[in-house]
Amino acid sequence: MVEKIKAELGAALGGVEIRETEYRERGYHLSCEASPGELLKAARFFDECGFYLAAIVCVDYREYLELVYIFANHSALCKTKVTLKLDPAKPAAPTLSAIFDCAYWHEREIREFYGVLFDGHPNLTYLFLHEGIDAYPLRKEQVLLADEDKKALGAFRPEEGEDTFFVNLGPQHPSTHGVLRVVLKMDGEYIQSAEPVLGYLHRMHEKMAENRSYLQFLPNPSRMDYLGAMSFNLGHVTAVERLCGIAVPDRANCVRVIATELNRISSHLLWLGAYLADLGALTPFLFVFDDREQINDVLEAVTGSRLTYCYFRFGGLYNDVDEAFIAGTKAFIERMRGRFGLYEKLVGGNVIFINRTRGIGVIEKERARKYAVSGPVLRGAGIAMDMRKAEPCAAYSEMDFEIPVGTRGDALDMYRVRVREMETALDIIEQALARLTDGPVMAEKVPKKLKPPKGDLYHTVETPRGELGIYIVSDESDRPYRMKWRVPSFSNLMIFPELARGNLLADAVAILGSLDLVIPEIDR
């Protein structure tokens, strides 16, 4: 696959040099530098080949800005990095939003944080910051301010017609499960358009990463996805370990898998309970939280936390697990396997639930690719893509498991995929427990100040919500020169306006809930 893409991409770009890279060290197989015209050709080429646009990253090298495009494939592991250099005084690039729908938001984000104008973009308004801010926060020359911006936002009142009106879903609405605001243009009870408004929880994690050492930044990832904190913690430590060439002991890798999968089940259980409550079914919520409490008790005993875990360390674990942890995990597995029948009776076979979710929020495979959705949303659309299989870290390469997929791509399929993923997670935990042998849980001689070699890396892990991509640029210091977090909820939310259009307001709640969004992860 790599050789085929290398030859065909080189021909499509008229002889541009396509370089092969060491995937283990860089996280991508091919790279090339393009001009604006060549970038559009490359995007069309990858679109025709069935690739998706995994991420767009901007890096400020002071002398120039560099746009980094990561193209990936669902069917075969082949990632290509295409870069475009820009003049920092007048940065401009062609938009890819007409080719890949996911570029629409990624380019808006780069516009507000770096000042890059994307020619042909339909709407370059700010996503996270308000329009009155006079700064590009991720530029290197931007001085960090102790005081917050005091400029007030202007009043906003959209124009309403005789038959249309606007409804604000959030930012305090319970069905958004966080401070997400969606401006809905309504025609009666039907939605004409939906516009998510982001930024209420924006905390500049990526700027903080540039001003902290790799070790100091360790608590931050678990504050992004607080429900899937283990996966974010795992992504951060494995990315830095990959950059530094740190080998983790087998026991630590197995414990990492166990803890991450327990947290995955916990996240899916919370989603299930909250989703059913949104749809009016309150009783299952109590059963779900009863099961989730047992996971929290097991993880709290070894990590000291019940939510924002920071358990993994560069080279291993904060501390080893004991026999009580193993016994508690086995007891939970036995209990949980007997609960799926109850959930099927309460939920999966419930006529009201089926009627509320079947045929609602349908995502076709092609739409899923164009928007670069991932996780259960992608698998619910029928695409068997899971980073634990495609790009395994820790001990996932040694685990044998099936990837559950849907057939219709509707909200009902999203439910069924997540339930089956909980069963799969139990299988993985059992395998990891069986492989758990005595030994150290920390690598030897891991320096207190990590200074990775100069270069970049795009690293991915599978979180409860999908593909987490971390792009790191190292300048050989103990701080990342650039650390970009490509979070799954951000990409998954992008498709919501299209799914909501033409549906009833009540169905929009069912669609939004089926995406399983975590707002601090989106806002970062």
XYZ file of C-alpha atoms in Angstrom:
524
model
C 0.000 0.000 0.000
C 2.784 2.435 0.941
C 4.713 1.843 -2.299
C 1.524 2.221 -4.349
C 0.608 5.539 -2.710
C 4.189 6.785 -3.027
C 4.260 6.136 -6.770
C 0.752 7.402 -7.538
C 0.996 10.500 -5.323
C 4.328 11.437 -6.884
C 2.785 11.148 -10.348
C -0.296 13.160 -9.311
C 1.893 15.984 -7.979
C 4.098 16.103 -11.047
C 7.306 14.710 -9.649
C 7.285 16.167 -6.123
C 9.650 14.170 -3.917
C 7.753 11.716 -1.710
C 9.931 10.617 1.193
C 9.528 7.365 3.104
C 9.880 7.718 6.874
C 10.383 5.315 9.744
C 6.805 4.728 10.895
C 7.810 3.537 14.353
C 9.638 6.817 14.993
C 7.331 9.256 13.195
C 3.823 7.751 13.143
C 3.449 8.267 9.393
C 4.864 6.381 6.420
C 5.284 9.079 3.753
C 5.864 12.822 3.740
C 6.194 15.578 1.183
C 6.298 19.359 0.964
C 3.719 20.947 -1.323
C 2.819 24.301 -2.831
C -0.787 25.564 -2.503
C -1.725 24.116 -5.892
C -0.027 20.817 -5.111
C -1.843 20.661 -1.771
C -5.213 20.724 -3.550
C -4.035 18.018 -5.946
C -2.853 15.903 -3.024
C -6.180 16.349 -1.214
C -8.157 15.305 -4.298
C -5.838 12.328 -4.782
C -6.342 11.102 -1.221
C -10.087 11.695 -1.463
C -10.287 9.565 -4.604
C -8.226 6.853 -2.871
C -10.715 6.726 0.014
C -8.484 8.362 2.637
C -9.732 10.664 5.379
C -8.161 13.860 6.691
C -7.111 12.879 10.205
C -5.718 16.240 11.311
C -4.573 19.699 10.270
C -1.858 21.211 12.451
C -0.165 24.598 12.325
C 3.364 25.050 13.680
C 5.045 28.435 14.124
C 8.754 28.128 13.304
C 9.125 31.939 13.594
C 10.695 32.290 10.129
C 7.635 30.617 8.618
C 4.368 28.929 9.546
C 3.934 25.319 8.532
C 0.604 23.617 7.930
C 0.737 19.864 8.486
C -1.946 17.655 6.922
C -2.215 14.021 8.057
C -4.060 11.761 5.600
C -4.979 8.241 6.741
C -6.908 5.229 5.495
C -9.589 3.151 7.206
C -8.793 -0.065 5.338
C -4.981 -0.188 5.537
C -2.374 1.433 7.751
C -0.844 4.073 5.492
C -0.417 7.621 6.763
C 0.994 10.509 4.779
C 2.116 13.913 6.036
C 1.817 16.798 3.579
C 3.285 20.146 4.641
C 2.789 23.675 3.334
C 5.042 26.587 4.336
C 3.489 30.040 4.755
C 4.759 33.589 5.146
C 4.002 34.553 8.793
C 3.364 38.179 7.741
C 0.551 37.230 5.337
C -0.291 33.570 5.892
C -2.811 32.202 3.390
C -3.631 28.738 2.092
C -6.384 27.137 -0.003
C -9.274 25.623 1.915
C -9.848 21.878 1.793
C -13.377 22.183 3.189
C -14.910 21.560 -0.251
C -13.068 18.215 -0.422
C -13.082 17.079 3.213
C -15.936 18.347 5.397
C -13.833 17.982 8.545
C -11.473 20.721 7.310
C -14.262 23.274 7.892
C -13.664 23.449 11.666
C -9.959 22.612 11.680
C -9.271 25.603 9.425
C -11.405 27.908 11.554
C -9.409 26.854 14.615
C -6.097 27.590 12.868
C -7.453 30.936 11.661
C -8.163 32.179 15.182
C -5.007 30.838 16.836
C -2.463 31.574 14.068
C -4.118 34.115 11.767
C -3.990 31.911 8.663
C -6.573 32.844 6.038
C -7.997 29.958 4.024
C -8.990 31.084 0.543
C -12.474 29.919 -0.393
C -13.535 28.964 3.124
C -17.268 29.697 3.540
C -17.123 30.927 7.149
C -13.871 31.844 8.910
C -15.499 33.105 12.106
C -13.895 32.159 15.410
C -14.718 28.838 17.078
C -13.336 29.168 20.605
C -12.445 32.832 21.111
C -14.625 35.887 20.654
C -14.049 38.085 17.629
C -12.853 41.050 19.697
C -9.615 39.441 20.824
C -6.555 41.132 19.344
C -4.076 38.245 19.397
C -3.157 34.935 17.822
C -2.501 32.968 21.018
C -0.471 30.064 19.588
C 2.001 32.295 17.729
C 5.430 32.150 19.356
C 5.678 35.918 19.699
C 2.393 36.057 21.614
C 3.083 37.181 25.187
C 1.163 35.347 27.890
C -1.099 37.792 29.719
C -1.886 37.501 33.411
C -5.128 39.463 33.043
C -8.050 38.206 31.034
C -9.352 40.139 28.051
C -11.829 42.776 29.242
C -13.551 43.422 25.908
C -17.279 42.807 26.081
C -19.176 40.771 23.548
C -21.773 42.571 21.488
C -25.429 41.616 21.660
C -26.612 39.002 19.185
C -30.194 38.645 18.075
C -30.756 36.639 14.887
C -33.453 37.738 12.496
C -36.587 35.652 12.669
C -39.168 35.248 9.933
C -42.896 34.673 10.126
C -42.461 30.897 10.095
C -39.000 30.528 11.629
C -37.525 31.218 15.039
C -34.329 30.426 16.950
C -33.865 28.158 19.950
C -30.749 27.983 22.108
C -30.011 24.386 23.088
C -27.580 25.025 25.944
C -25.187 26.094 27.249
C -27.070 25.111 30.420
C -29.412 22.548 28.877
C -29.125 19.139 30.615
C -29.091 17.184 27.341
C -25.814 18.817 26.247
C -24.049 17.402 29.358
C -21.706 20.342 29.617
C -21.505 23.921 28.460
C -22.211 23.273 24.788
C -24.520 25.716 23.053
C -26.281 24.894 19.799
C -28.226 27.632 18.000
C -31.154 25.954 16.258
C -33.133 27.629 13.500
C -36.602 26.144 13.715
C -39.502 25.893 11.311
C -42.215 24.842 13.690
C -40.866 21.742 15.414
C -38.426 20.954 12.607
C -34.788 22.051 12.517
C -33.670 24.078 9.512
C -30.078 24.530 10.685
C -27.917 23.895 13.736
C -24.799 25.862 14.671
C -22.690 24.628 17.621
C -21.090 27.437 19.631
C -17.879 26.322 21.338
C -15.332 27.764 23.736
C -17.124 27.995 27.085
C -14.539 25.614 28.588
C -11.552 26.613 26.472
C -8.375 26.551 28.596
C -5.495 26.686 26.073
C -4.082 23.252 26.900
C -1.918 23.350 23.774
C -0.312 26.646 24.849
C 0.211 25.247 28.333
C 2.004 22.257 26.790
C 4.539 24.592 25.160
C 5.281 26.260 28.496
C 5.574 23.152 30.645
C 7.884 20.168 30.608
C 6.554 16.825 29.409
C 6.338 15.754 33.054
C 4.616 18.940 34.237
C 1.967 18.534 31.529
C 1.121 15.003 32.708
C -2.065 15.984 34.655
C -3.534 18.031 31.782
C -4.774 15.285 29.419
C -7.073 13.757 32.028
C -8.767 17.164 32.390
C -9.735 17.136 28.707
C -11.692 13.884 28.617
C -12.452 13.449 32.297
C -14.640 10.398 31.554
C -11.966 8.607 29.502
C -8.979 9.993 31.393
C -7.016 6.720 31.279
C -6.988 6.753 27.468
C -5.771 10.360 27.337
C -3.150 9.616 29.996
C -2.102 6.565 27.952
C -1.897 8.605 24.750
C 0.356 11.221 26.319
C 2.832 8.833 27.955
C 3.053 6.423 24.997
C 3.624 9.321 22.570
C 6.531 10.675 24.623
C 7.899 7.160 25.205
C 7.798 6.604 21.458
C 9.714 9.836 20.849
C 12.324 8.988 23.468
C 12.634 5.280 22.668
C 11.614 4.166 26.169
C 10.769 0.453 26.504
C 8.039 -0.252 29.064
C 8.061 -3.493 31.128
C 5.506 -6.166 30.182
C 3.721 -6.046 33.517
C 3.215 -2.297 33.244
C 1.841 -2.664 29.713
C -0.674 -5.290 30.852
C -1.806 -3.152 33.787
C -2.169 -0.184 31.431
C -4.526 -2.235 29.248
C -6.575 -3.418 32.247
C -6.946 0.080 33.704
C -7.750 1.658 30.328
C -10.409 -0.938 29.490
C -12.020 -0.625 32.929
C -12.201 3.115 32.339
C -13.639 2.501 28.846
C -16.472 0.441 30.351
C -17.036 3.113 32.996
C -17.290 5.780 30.289
C -19.715 3.733 28.187
C -21.859 3.013 31.257
C -22.100 6.701 32.105
C -22.993 7.474 28.485
C -25.711 4.815 28.535
C -27.295 6.073 31.741
C -27.201 9.737 30.701
C -28.467 8.962 27.188
C -31.444 7.025 28.498
C -32.217 9.822 30.957
C -32.240 12.272 28.021
C -34.833 10.067 26.331
C -36.981 9.855 29.465
C -35.925 6.462 30.877
C -34.673 7.128 34.404
C -34.714 3.622 35.923
C -31.791 2.168 33.881
C -29.691 5.138 35.001
C -29.691 3.720 38.540
C -28.583 0.258 37.404
C -25.826 1.740 35.257
C -24.359 3.818 38.057
C -24.478 0.853 40.404
C -22.160 -1.038 38.018
C -19.977 1.996 37.415
C -19.414 2.468 41.144
C -17.738 -0.935 41.332
C -15.259 0.111 38.624
C -14.588 3.376 40.433
C -13.884 1.501 43.675
C -11.377 -0.796 41.940
C -9.559 2.042 40.160
C -9.603 4.343 43.180
C -7.804 1.704 45.259
C -4.792 1.745 42.934
C -4.832 5.298 41.503
C -6.276 7.357 44.355
C -8.801 8.957 41.976
C -12.319 8.251 40.805
C -12.411 10.482 37.737
C -9.410 12.441 36.423
C -6.828 9.664 36.575
C -3.116 10.388 36.257
C -1.841 6.857 36.873
C 0.571 6.185 34.025
C 4.123 7.525 34.065
C 6.807 7.794 31.398
C 8.280 4.305 31.468
C 5.526 2.575 33.414
C 3.107 3.151 36.285
C 2.801 5.343 39.365
C 2.618 2.193 41.500
C 2.028 -1.535 41.077
C -1.333 -3.252 41.481
C -1.907 -5.700 44.320
C -3.930 -8.880 44.730
C -6.933 -6.879 45.943
C -7.013 -5.009 42.618
C -6.842 -8.261 40.662
C -9.552 -9.862 42.809
C -11.770 -6.782 42.503
C -11.325 -6.727 38.722
C -12.241 -10.413 38.418
C -15.292 -9.896 40.625
C -16.427 -7.009 38.439
C -16.010 -9.074 35.257
C -18.161 -11.851 36.696
C -20.812 -9.383 37.821
C -20.823 -7.378 34.579
C -21.225 -10.397 32.313
C -24.491 -11.137 34.059
C -25.776 -7.586 33.595
C -25.938 -7.461 29.808
C -29.093 -9.580 29.774
C -30.719 -7.092 32.136
C -29.688 -4.152 29.945
C -31.045 -5.899 26.870
C -34.376 -6.410 28.621
C -34.536 -2.845 29.965
C -33.164 -1.043 26.915
C -32.245 -3.059 23.834
C -35.630 -4.739 23.606
C -37.644 -1.730 24.749
C -40.101 -0.701 22.029
C -40.084 2.968 23.060
C -36.273 3.145 22.982
C -36.125 1.394 19.612
C -38.693 3.776 18.110
C -36.793 6.808 19.462
C -33.449 5.704 17.975
C -34.056 3.553 14.889
C -33.529 5.522 11.677
C -32.468 8.637 13.620
C -29.137 10.366 12.947
C -28.095 7.973 10.189
C -24.420 8.289 9.158
C -23.430 6.701 5.849
C -19.898 5.364 5.406
C -18.931 8.089 2.932
C -20.180 10.837 5.242
C -18.267 9.280 8.113
C -15.071 9.385 6.051
C -15.557 12.969 4.886
C -16.118 14.200 8.446
C -13.357 11.960 9.881
C -15.607 10.708 12.669
C -14.148 7.920 14.761
C -14.772 5.505 17.599
C -18.228 3.986 18.153
C -19.717 6.622 15.820
C -17.529 5.390 12.950
C -18.031 1.733 13.797
C -21.764 2.288 14.143
C -21.661 3.505 10.529
C -20.251 0.116 9.530
C -16.494 0.849 9.313
C -14.378 -1.548 11.406
C -11.632 0.888 12.425
C -10.175 0.714 15.933
C -6.781 2.146 16.859
C -6.268 -0.694 19.339
C -6.075 -2.954 16.270
C -4.711 -0.569 13.630
C -1.995 1.106 15.731
C -1.721 -0.810 19.009
C 0.234 0.533 21.957
C 0.889 -0.948 25.415
C -0.059 -4.665 25.212
C -2.955 -4.312 22.749
C -1.024 -6.053 19.971
C -1.146 -9.227 22.069
C -4.909 -9.090 22.633
C -7.365 -11.034 20.489
C -10.727 -9.297 20.054
C -13.358 -8.519 17.453
C -14.366 -5.014 16.383
C -18.161 -4.571 16.700
C -19.779 -2.641 13.850
C -23.282 -1.476 12.989
C -25.282 -1.993 9.828
C -27.540 1.078 9.585
C -25.432 3.832 11.131
C -28.325 5.196 13.211
C -28.565 6.046 16.913
C -29.728 2.506 17.692
C -26.559 1.097 16.117
C -24.443 3.499 18.181
C -26.070 2.039 21.297
C -25.542 -1.568 20.229
C -21.905 -0.973 19.274
C -21.100 0.555 22.668
C -22.770 -2.304 24.555
C -20.809 -4.846 22.527
C -17.650 -2.826 23.126
C -18.170 -3.236 26.862
C -18.309 -7.003 26.355
C -15.170 -6.803 24.206
C -13.427 -4.769 26.916
C -14.162 -7.542 29.429
C -12.560 -10.062 27.050
C -9.468 -7.860 26.731
C -9.190 -7.427 30.509
C -9.369 -11.193 31.036
C -6.583 -11.736 28.497
C -4.434 -9.046 30.116
C -4.983 -10.582 33.560
C -3.899 -13.966 32.201
C -0.690 -12.396 30.846
C 0.056 -10.514 34.059
C 3.355 -11.892 35.352
C 5.654 -10.742 38.115
C 8.157 -8.080 37.224
C 8.937 -4.355 37.414
C 6.363 -1.701 36.532
C 8.871 1.037 35.676
C 11.600 1.112 33.064
C 15.125 1.560 34.354
C 17.002 4.842 34.174
C 14.190 7.032 32.849
C 15.608 10.580 33.148
C 13.711 13.107 35.235
C 14.020 15.597 32.386
C 12.977 14.003 29.122
C 14.576 15.598 26.060
C 13.391 13.741 22.946
C 15.517 13.923 19.798
C 14.672 16.651 17.304
C 11.780 15.774 15.009
C 8.047 15.215 14.968
C 5.594 12.408 15.705
C 1.890 11.762 15.061
C 0.684 9.217 17.609
C -2.825 7.780 17.989
C -4.732 5.800 20.611
C -8.351 4.632 20.851
C -10.336 6.455 23.537
C -13.960 5.676 24.489
C -15.008 8.350 21.976
C -12.611 7.464 19.170
C -9.286 8.419 17.637
C -7.069 10.613 19.765
C -4.186 11.973 17.704
C -1.213 13.715 19.326
C 1.214 15.610 17.094
C 4.454 16.554 18.837
C 7.332 18.651 17.500
C 10.496 18.283 19.588
C 13.393 20.756 19.572
C 15.496 18.572 21.913
C 14.422 20.528 24.990
C 12.393 19.202 27.934
C 9.308 21.010 26.598
C 7.412 20.257 23.398
C 7.927 22.940 20.761
C 4.381 22.145 19.606
C 1.826 19.660 20.901
C -1.441 19.368 19.003
C -4.362 17.349 20.400
C -6.673 15.971 17.733
C -9.582 14.939 19.952
C -12.412 12.633 18.787
C -15.381 14.601 20.159
C -14.347 17.665 18.127
C -14.529 15.719 14.863
C -17.653 13.811 15.889
C -19.553 17.005 16.743
C -18.820 18.464 13.289
C -21.331 16.120 11.672
C -24.186 17.041 14.041
C -25.545 20.031 12.027
C -25.988 17.772 9.006
C -27.621 15.015 11.066
C -29.996 17.413 12.825
C -31.216 19.217 9.700
C -34.820 18.314 8.878
C -35.415 16.443 12.140
C -37.670 17.203 15.071
C -36.194 19.027 18.056
C -36.846 15.967 20.237
C -34.912 13.808 17.783
C -31.992 16.262 17.839
C -31.528 15.403 21.515
C -31.392 11.698 20.602
C -28.888 12.401 17.811
C -26.649 14.612 19.948
C -26.622 12.031 22.728
C -25.697 9.215 20.343
C -22.398 11.010 19.571
C -21.245 10.768 23.227
C -19.521 14.149 23.455
C -17.281 15.417 26.255
C -17.214 19.207 26.156
C -13.856 19.927 27.893
C -12.275 17.611 25.321
C -13.807 19.618 22.456
C -12.884 22.999 23.920
C -9.466 21.955 25.263
